[in-house]
Each structure stands twice: as C-alpha cells, then as structure tokens.
Tab-separated table of C-alpha atoms and ligand atoms in Angstrom:
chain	number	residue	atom	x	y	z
K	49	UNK	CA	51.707	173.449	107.305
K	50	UNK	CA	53.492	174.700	110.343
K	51	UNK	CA	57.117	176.160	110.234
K	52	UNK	CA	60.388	173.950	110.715
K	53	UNK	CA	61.009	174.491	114.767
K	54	UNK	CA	63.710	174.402	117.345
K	55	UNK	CA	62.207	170.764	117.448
K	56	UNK	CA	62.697	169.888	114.626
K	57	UNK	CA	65.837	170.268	113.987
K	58	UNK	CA	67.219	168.930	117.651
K	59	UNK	CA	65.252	165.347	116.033
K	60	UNK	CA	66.973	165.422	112.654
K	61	UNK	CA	70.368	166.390	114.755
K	62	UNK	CA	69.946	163.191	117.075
K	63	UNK	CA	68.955	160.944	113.860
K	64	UNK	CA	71.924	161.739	112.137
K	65	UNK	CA	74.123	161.255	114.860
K	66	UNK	CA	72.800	158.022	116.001
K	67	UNK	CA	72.867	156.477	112.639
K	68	UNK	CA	76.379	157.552	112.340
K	69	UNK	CA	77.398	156.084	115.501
K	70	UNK	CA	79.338	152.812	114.154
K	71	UNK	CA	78.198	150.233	117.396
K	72	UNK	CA	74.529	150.656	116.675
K	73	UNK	CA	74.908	149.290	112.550
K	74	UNK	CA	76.909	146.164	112.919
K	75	UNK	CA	78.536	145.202	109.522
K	76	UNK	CA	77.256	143.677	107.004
K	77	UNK	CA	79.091	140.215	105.949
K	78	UNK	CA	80.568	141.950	103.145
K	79	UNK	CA	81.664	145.229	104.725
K	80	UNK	CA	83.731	142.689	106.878
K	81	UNK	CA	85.081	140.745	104.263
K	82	UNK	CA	86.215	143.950	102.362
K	83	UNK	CA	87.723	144.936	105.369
K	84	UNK	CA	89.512	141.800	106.463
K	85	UNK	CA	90.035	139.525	103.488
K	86	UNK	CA	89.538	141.343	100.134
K	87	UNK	CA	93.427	142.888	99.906
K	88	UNK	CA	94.174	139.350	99.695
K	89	UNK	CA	91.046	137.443	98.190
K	90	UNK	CA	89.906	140.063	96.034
K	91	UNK	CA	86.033	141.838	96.057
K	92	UNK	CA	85.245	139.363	93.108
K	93	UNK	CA	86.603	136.115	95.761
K	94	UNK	CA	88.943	135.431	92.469
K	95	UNK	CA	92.068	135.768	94.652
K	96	UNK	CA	95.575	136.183	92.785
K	97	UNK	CA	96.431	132.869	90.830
K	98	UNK	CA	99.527	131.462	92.370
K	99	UNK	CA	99.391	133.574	95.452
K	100	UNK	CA	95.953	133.748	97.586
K	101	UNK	CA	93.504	131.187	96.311
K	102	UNK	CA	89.897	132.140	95.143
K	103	UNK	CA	87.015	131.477	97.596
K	104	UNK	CA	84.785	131.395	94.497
K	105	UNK	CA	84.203	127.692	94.187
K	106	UNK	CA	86.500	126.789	96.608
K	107	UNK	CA	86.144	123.212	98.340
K	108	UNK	CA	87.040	124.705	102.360
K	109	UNK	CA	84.808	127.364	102.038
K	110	UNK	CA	81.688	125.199	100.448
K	111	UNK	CA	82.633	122.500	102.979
K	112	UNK	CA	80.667	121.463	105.976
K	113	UNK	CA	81.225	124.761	107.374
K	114	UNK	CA	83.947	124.118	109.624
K	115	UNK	CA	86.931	123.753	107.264
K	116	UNK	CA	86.205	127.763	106.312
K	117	UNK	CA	86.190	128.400	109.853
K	118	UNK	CA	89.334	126.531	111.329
K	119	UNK	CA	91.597	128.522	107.866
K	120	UNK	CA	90.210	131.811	109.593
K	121	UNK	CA	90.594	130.905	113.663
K	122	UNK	CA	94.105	129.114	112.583
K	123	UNK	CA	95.161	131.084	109.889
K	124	UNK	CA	97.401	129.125	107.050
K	125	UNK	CA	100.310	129.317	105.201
K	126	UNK	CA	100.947	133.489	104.797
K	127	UNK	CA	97.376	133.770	105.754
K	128	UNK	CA	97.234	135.277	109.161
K	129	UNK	CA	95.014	133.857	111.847
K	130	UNK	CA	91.805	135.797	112.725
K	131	UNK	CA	91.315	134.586	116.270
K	132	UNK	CA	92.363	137.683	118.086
K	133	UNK	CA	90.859	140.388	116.045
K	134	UNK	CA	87.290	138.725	114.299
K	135	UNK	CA	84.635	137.701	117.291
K	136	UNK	CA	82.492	134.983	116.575
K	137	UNK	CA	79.657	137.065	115.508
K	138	UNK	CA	81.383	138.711	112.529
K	139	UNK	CA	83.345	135.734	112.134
K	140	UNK	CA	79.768	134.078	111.026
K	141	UNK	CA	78.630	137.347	109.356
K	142	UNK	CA	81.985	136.658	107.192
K	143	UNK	CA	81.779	133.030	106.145
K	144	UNK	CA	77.924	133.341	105.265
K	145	UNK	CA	78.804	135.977	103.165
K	146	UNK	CA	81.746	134.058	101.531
K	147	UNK	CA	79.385	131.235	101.378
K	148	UNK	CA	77.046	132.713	99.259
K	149	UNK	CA	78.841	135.155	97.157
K	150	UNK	CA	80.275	134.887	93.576
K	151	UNK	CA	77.918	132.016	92.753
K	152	UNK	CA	78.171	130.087	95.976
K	153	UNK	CA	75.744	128.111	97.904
K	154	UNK	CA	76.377	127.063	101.390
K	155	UNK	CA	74.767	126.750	104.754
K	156	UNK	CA	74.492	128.711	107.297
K	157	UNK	CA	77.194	128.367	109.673
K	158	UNK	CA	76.236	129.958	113.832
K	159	UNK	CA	78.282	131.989	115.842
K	160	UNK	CA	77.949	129.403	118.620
K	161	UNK	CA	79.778	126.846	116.135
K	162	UNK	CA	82.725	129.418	115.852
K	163	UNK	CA	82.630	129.494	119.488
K	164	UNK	CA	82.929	125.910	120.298
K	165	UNK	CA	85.439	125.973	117.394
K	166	UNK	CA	88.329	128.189	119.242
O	647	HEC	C1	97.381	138.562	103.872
O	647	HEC	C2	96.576	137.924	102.846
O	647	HEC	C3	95.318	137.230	103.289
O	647	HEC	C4	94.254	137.737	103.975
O	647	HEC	C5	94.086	139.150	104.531
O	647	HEC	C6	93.287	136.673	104.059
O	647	HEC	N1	93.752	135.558	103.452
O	647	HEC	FE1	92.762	133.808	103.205
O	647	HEC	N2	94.406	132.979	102.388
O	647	HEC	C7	95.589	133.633	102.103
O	647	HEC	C8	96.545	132.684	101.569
O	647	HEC	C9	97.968	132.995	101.138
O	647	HEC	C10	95.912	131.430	101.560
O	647	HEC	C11	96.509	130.085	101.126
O	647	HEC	C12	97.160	129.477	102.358
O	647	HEC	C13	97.811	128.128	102.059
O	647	HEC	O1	97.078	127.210	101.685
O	647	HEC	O2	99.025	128.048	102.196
O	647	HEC	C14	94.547	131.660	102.063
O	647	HEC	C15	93.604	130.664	102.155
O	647	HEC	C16	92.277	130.893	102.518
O	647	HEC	C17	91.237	129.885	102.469
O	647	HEC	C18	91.385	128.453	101.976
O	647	HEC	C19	90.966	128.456	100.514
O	647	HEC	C20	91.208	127.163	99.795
O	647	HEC	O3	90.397	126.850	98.889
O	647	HEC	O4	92.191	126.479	100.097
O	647	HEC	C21	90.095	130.488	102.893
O	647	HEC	C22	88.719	129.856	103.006
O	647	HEC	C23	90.431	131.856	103.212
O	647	HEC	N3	91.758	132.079	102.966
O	647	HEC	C24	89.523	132.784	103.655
O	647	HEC	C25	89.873	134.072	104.086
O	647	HEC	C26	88.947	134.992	104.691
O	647	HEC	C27	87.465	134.751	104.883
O	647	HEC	C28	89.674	136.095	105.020
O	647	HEC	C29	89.207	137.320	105.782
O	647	HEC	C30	88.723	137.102	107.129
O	647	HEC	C31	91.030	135.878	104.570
O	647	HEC	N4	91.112	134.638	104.019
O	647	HEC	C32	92.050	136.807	104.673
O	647	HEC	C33	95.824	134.971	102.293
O	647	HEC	C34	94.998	135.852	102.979
C-alpha cells in the first residue's frame, strides 16, 4: 500500500468541491417543492384546512396535467404565480413530484408542455 500523496489529496479537494457546486446537482422534485410550495402546502401535501388546500388527493393536481400547471404559471387566489421564478424544467420536476407523492398517481407531465403552456 503506498502512502496518501500530494495527489491524492488535490483529487479528493476537486471532488468535494465539484459536488458542492449547486449547478452541477439539479434538484430533486421534492427539494423544489420544499423550497417553493411546502410553507404553504405542507411536506405531508395536507395543506392548512380552510387556508391552502391539500395537493394530497386533490382533483387539479391528479388532472390531465395541465390544470396543476396553469394554478402554478397563473398563480390563484393568495397563491402567487410561479412564472417568473420556476423554469419549465423544475416546473416539471415539481408537478411529477406532487403527482406522485402522499399516495398519488399521475402522469408524467414534460417540460415542453409547460413551455407551450406560458
Ligand atoms: C403563499 C402560499 C402558497 C404557496 C407558496 C403555494 N401555494 Fe398553492 N395554493 C395556495 C392557496 C391559498 C391556494 C388556493 C387558491 C384558491 O383556490 O383560491 C393554492 C392552490 C393550489 C393548487 C390547487 C389545489 C386545488 O385542489 O384546488 C395547487 C395544485 C397548488 N396550489 C400547487 C402549488 C405548488 C406546486 C406550489 C409550489 C410551486 C404552491 N402551490 C405554492 C397557496 C400557496
């Protein structure tokens, strides 16, 4: 076994620094839903009865796809819109997650849908 070198340690150095450099991991779904929606929807998609609705079992989001998408480009009621600070991509990442969390079951939705969409 040879000794821990110079080299070594310049490779474990550039490892860690590249994995901690936040445009090479793109978020997961759920990072970005914790992130954008869960102050307001909750981690458990449960919501706050009488104030943000629950996106467990709810109709828009199980929909075709598009209804989930149009609440988050449009925004409604006290929910802001999202079409100035959520691109497409994580917009996608987002509704697939909400899609299939917490007991749903939906379809994939594309980021070239969202697109069209706004
Ligand atoms: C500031 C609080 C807030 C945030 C943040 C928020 N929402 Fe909402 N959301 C609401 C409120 C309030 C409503 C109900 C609007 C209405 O119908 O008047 C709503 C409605 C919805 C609906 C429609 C649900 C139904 O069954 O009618 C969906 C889907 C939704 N939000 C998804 C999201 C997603 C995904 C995010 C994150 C990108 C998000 N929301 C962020 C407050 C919020």
């Amino acid at each position: 076994m040879r000794a821990i070198g110079y080299h070594d340690f310049v490779f474990a150095f550039m490892v860690t620094a590249l994995a901690s450099m936040p445009c090479l991991a793109a978020e997961s779904g759920e990072q970005l839903y914790l992130e954008n929606c869960a102050a307001c929807h909750r981690s458990d998609g449960k919501g706050i009865a009488n104030v943000y609705p629950a996106l467990a079992g709810s109709e828009v989001v199980l929909g075709s796809g598009i209804d989930v998408a149009l609440v988050l480009i449009i925004g409604r009621g006290e929910m802001p819109s999202f079409n100035g600070t959520i691109s497409s991509t994580d917009m996608a990442s987002i509704i697939n997650y909400v899609r299939n969390a917490w007991g749903n079951a939906g379809q994939p939705v594309s980021a070239q849908t969202i697109e069209s969409l706004r």
